[in-house]
mmCIF file of C-alpha atoms in Angstrom:
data_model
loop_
_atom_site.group_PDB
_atom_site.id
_atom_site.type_symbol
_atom_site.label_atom_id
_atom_site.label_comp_id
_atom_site.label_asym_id
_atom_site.label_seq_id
_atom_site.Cartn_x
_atom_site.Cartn_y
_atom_site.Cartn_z
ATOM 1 C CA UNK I 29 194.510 -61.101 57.828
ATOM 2 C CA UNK I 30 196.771 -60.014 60.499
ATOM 3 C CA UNK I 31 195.410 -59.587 63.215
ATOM 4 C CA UNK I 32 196.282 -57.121 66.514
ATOM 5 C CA UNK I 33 195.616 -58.456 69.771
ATOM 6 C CA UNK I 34 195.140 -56.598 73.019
ATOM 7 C CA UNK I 35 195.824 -59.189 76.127
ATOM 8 C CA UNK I 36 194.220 -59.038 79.063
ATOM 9 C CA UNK I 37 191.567 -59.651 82.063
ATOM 10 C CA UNK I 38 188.382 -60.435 80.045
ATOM 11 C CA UNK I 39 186.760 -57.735 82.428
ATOM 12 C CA UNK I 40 189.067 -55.194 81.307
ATOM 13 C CA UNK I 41 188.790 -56.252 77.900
ATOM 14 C CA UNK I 42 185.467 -55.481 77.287
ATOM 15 C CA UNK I 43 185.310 -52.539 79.449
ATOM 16 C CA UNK I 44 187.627 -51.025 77.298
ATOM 17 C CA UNK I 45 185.531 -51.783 74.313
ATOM 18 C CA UNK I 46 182.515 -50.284 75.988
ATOM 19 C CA UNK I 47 184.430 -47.054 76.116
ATOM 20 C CA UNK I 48 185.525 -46.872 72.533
ATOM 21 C CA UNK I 49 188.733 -48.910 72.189
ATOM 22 C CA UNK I 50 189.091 -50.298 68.697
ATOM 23 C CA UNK I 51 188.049 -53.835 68.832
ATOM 24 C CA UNK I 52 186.682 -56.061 65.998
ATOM 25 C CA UNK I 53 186.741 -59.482 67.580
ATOM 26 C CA UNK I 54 186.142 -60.330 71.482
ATOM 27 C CA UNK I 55 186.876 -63.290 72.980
ATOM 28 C CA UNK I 56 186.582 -63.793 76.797
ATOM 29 C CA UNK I 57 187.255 -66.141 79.243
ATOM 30 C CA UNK I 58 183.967 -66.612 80.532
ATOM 31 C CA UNK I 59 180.371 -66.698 79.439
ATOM 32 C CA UNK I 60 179.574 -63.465 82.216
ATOM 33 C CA UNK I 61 181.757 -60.651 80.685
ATOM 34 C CA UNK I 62 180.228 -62.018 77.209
ATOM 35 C CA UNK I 63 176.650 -61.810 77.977
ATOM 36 C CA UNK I 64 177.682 -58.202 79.540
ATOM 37 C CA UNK I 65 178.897 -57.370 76.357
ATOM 38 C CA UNK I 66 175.764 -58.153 74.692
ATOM 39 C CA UNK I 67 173.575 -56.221 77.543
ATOM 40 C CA UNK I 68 175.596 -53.152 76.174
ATOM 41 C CA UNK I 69 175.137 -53.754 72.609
ATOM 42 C CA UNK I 70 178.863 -54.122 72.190
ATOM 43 C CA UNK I 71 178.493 -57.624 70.793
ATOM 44 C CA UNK I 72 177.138 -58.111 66.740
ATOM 45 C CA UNK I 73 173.988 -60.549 66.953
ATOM 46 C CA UNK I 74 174.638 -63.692 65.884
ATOM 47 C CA UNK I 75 178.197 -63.690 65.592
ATOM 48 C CA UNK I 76 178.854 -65.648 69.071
ATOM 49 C CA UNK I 77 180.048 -68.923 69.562
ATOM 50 C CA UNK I 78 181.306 -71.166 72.561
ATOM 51 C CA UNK I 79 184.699 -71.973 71.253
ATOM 52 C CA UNK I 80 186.827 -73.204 73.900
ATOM 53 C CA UNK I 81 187.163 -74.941 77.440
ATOM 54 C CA UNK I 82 190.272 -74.876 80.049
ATOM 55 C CA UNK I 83 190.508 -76.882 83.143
ATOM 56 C CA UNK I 84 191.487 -74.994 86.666
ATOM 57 C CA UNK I 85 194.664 -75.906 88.400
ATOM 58 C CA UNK I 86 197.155 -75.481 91.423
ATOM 59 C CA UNK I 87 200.958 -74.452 90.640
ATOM 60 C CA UNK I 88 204.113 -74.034 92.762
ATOM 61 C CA UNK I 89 207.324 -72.717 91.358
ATOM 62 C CA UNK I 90 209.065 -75.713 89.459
ATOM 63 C CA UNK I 91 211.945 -76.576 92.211
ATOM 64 C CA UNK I 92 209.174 -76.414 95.060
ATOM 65 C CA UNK I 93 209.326 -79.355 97.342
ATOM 66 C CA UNK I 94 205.604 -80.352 96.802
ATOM 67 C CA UNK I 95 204.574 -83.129 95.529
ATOM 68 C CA UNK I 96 201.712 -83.227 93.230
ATOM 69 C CA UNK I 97 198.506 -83.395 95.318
ATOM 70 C CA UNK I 98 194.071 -84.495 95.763
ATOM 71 C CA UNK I 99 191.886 -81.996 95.431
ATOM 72 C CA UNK I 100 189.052 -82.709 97.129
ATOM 73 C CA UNK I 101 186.675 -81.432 99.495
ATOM 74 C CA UNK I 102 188.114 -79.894 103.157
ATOM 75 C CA UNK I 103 191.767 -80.448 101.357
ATOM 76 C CA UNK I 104 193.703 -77.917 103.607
ATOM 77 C CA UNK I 105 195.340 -75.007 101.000
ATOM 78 C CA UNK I 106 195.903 -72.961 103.752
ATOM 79 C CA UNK I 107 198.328 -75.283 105.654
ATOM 80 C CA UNK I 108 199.397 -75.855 101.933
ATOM 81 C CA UNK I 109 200.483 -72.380 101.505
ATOM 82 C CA UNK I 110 202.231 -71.906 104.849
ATOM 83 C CA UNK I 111 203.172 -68.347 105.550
ATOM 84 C CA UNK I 112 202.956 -67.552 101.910
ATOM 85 C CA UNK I 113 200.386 -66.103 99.228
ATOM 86 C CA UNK I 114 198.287 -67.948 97.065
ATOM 87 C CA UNK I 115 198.198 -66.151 93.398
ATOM 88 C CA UNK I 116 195.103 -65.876 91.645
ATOM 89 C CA UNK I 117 193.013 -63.530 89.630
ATOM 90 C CA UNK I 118 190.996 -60.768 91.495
ATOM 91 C CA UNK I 119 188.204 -62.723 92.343
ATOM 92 C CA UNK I 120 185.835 -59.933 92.218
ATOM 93 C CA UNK I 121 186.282 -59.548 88.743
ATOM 94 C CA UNK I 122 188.971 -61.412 86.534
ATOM 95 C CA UNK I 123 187.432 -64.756 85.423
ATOM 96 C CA UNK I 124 189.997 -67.079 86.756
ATOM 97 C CA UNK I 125 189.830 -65.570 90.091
ATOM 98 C CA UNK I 126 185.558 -65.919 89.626
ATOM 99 C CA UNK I 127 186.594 -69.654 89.507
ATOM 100 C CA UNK I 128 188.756 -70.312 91.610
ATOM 101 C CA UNK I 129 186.197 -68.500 94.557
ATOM 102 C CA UNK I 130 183.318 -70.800 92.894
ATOM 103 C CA UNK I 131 185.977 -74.078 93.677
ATOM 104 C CA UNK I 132 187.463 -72.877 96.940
ATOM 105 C CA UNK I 133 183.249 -72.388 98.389
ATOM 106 C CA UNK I 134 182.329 -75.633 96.625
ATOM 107 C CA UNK I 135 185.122 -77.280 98.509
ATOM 108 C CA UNK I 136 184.741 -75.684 102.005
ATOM 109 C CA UNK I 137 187.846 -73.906 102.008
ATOM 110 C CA UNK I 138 187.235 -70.354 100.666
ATOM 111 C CA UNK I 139 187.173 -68.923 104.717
ATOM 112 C CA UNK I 140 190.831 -70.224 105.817
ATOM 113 C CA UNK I 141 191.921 -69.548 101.983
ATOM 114 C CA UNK I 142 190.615 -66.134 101.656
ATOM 115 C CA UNK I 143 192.911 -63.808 103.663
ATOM 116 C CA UNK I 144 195.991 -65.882 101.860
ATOM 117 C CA UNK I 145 194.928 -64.873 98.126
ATOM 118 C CA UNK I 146 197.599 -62.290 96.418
ATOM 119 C CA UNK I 147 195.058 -60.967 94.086
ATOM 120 C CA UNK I 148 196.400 -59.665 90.259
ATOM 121 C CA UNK I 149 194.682 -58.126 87.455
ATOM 122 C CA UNK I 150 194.731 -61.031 85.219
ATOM 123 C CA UNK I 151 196.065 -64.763 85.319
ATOM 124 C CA UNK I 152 198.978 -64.039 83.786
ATOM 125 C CA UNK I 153 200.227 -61.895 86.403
ATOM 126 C CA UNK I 154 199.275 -64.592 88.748
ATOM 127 C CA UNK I 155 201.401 -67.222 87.079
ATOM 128 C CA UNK I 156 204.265 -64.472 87.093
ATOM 129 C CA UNK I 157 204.190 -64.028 91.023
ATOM 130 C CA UNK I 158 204.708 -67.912 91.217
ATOM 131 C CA UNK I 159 206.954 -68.372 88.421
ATOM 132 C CA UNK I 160 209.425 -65.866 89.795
ATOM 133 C CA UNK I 161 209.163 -67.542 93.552
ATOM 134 C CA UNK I 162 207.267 -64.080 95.120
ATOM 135 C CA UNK I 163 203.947 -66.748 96.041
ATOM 136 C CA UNK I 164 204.363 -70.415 96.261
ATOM 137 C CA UNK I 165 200.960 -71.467 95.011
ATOM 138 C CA UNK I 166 198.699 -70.169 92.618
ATOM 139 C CA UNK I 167 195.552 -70.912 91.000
ATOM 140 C CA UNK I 168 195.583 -70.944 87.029
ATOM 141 C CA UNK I 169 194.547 -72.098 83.968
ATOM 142 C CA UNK I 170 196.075 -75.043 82.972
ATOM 143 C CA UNK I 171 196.850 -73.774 79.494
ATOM 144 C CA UNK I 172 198.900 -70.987 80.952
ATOM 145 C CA UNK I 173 200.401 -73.596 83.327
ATOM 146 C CA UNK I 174 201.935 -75.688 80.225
ATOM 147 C CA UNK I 175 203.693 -72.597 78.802
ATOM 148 C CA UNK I 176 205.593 -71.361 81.846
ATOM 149 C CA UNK I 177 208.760 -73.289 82.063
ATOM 150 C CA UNK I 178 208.927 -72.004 85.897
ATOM 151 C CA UNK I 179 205.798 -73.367 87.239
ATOM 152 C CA UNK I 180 204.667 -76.623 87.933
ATOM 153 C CA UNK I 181 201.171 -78.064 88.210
ATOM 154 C CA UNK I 182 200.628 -79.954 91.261
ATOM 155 C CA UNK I 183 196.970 -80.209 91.610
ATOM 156 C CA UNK I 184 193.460 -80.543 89.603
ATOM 157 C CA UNK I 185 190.441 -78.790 90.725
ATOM 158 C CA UNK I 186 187.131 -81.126 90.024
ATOM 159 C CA UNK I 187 185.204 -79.927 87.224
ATOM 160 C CA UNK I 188 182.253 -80.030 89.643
ATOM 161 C CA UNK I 189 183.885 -77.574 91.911
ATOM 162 C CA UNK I 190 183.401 -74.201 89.557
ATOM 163 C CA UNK I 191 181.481 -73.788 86.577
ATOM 164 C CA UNK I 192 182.679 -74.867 83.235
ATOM 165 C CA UNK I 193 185.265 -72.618 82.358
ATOM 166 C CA UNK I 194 184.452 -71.888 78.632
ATOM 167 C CA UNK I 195 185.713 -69.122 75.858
ATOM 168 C CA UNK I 196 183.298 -67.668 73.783
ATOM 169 C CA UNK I 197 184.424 -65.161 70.940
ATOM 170 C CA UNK I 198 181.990 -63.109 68.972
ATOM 171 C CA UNK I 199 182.251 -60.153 66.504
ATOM 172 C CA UNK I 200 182.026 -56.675 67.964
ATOM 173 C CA UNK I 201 179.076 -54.012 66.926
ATOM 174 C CA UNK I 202 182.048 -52.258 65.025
ATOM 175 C CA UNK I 203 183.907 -54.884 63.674
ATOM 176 C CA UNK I 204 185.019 -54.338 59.959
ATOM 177 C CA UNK I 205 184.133 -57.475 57.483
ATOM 178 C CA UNK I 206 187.542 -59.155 58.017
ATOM 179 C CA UNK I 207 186.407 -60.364 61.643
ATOM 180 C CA UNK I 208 183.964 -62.731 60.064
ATOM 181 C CA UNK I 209 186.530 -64.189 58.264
ATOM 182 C CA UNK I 210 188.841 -64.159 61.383
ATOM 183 C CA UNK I 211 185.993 -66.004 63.800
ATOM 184 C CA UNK I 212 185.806 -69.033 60.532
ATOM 185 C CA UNK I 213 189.948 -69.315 60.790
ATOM 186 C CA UNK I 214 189.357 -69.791 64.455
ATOM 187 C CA UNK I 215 186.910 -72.708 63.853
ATOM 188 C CA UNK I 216 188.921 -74.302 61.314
ATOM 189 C CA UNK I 217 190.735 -77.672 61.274
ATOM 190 C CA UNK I 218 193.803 -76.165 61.114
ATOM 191 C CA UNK I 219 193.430 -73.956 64.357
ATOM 192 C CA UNK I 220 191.772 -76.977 66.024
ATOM 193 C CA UNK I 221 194.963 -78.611 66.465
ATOM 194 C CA UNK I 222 196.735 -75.814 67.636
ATOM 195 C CA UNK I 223 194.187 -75.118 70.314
ATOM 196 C CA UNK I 224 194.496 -78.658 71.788
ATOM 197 C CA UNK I 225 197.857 -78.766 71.007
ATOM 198 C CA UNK I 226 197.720 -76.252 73.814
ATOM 199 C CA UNK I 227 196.070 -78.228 76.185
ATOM 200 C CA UNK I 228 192.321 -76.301 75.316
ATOM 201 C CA UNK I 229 189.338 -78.553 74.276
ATOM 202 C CA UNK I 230 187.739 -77.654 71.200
ATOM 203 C CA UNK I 231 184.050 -76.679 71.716
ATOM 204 C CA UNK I 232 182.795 -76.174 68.618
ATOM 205 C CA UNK I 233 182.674 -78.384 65.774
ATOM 206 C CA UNK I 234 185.593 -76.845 62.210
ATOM 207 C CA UNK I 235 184.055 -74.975 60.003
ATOM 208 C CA UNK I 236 186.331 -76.097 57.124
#
């Protein structure tokens, strides 16, 4: 099988599906945009799994003269940021922007933080604004951290801050037999290693 993949905000994602686009396989960055596939009847029953978890982190661009930092509770972003942006998902929507708001509240600093953000439409756009020196922080995945040679991570956000960021994929309404057979690679042995090879923890025990 070779598959065709359509990259993007897991919000827009499944909008798109809900309005026709060709999708057999759906796999989004939260549990939210999920379970509002399944209101719609997007999502085939019983196809849905919790596949993957990320951890949340702060980036500057790579040369940035910040050393790496505590996140903890009151810790002053703002100040952090200076006269610049901080990057992040639209936190209305996008799911990395959803968690970084959760963090930010949970750690007191959402009101001094909030007129800072440089919202995008997804995280990799987020990670581009920092990468090419336009922002110099951001909020991220740290999977898409590791794979951008002009970022650096210089902070952890507690898993206690935001909910457990976790991937589910699932077979759409539509999707043609092949996507069953897709959804087993992606819980096999040999995709297990790739995924944490990538810095993701594995949720969900192989299938083969």
């Amino acid at each position: 099988i070779k598959p065709v993949t359509s990259y993007a905000a897991s919000s827009a994602l499944v909008k798109q599906i809900e309005q026709g686009a060709p999708a057999d396989v759906f796999v989004s960055a939260d549990l939210d945009w999920m379970d509002y596939g399944a209101r719609k009847g997007l999502i085939a029953e019983g196809t849905r799994v919790n596949l993957l978890g990320n951890g949340l982190v702060l980036i500057a661009p790579k040369d940035a003269p910040l050393p790496e930092i505590r996140i903890e509770s009151g810790f002053d972003l703002a100040k952090l940021a200076g006269g610049g942006r901080i990057a992040v998902g639209d936190v209305r929507a996008v799911p990395v922007g959803r968690y970084a708001k959760a963090a930010l509240e949970s750690l007191g600093v959402w009101p001094a933080v909030e007129p800072k953000l440089a919202m995008t439409e997804n995280v990799r756009a987020a990670l581009a604004l920092v990468g090419r020196n336009e922002a110099p922080l951001g909020i991220v995945y740290e999977t898409d951290a590791k794979i951008d040679p002009g970022v650096k991570i210089i902070g952890h956000f507690p898993e206690s801050s935001h909910p457990p960021i976790i991937y589910p994929a699932a077979a759409t309404k539509t999707a043609r037999p092949e996507a069953m057979r897709y959804l087993a690679f992606l819980r096999s042995a040999a995709v297990r290693a790739i995924f944490e090879r990538s810095g993701f923890t594995v949720l969900i025990k192989p299938a083969s």
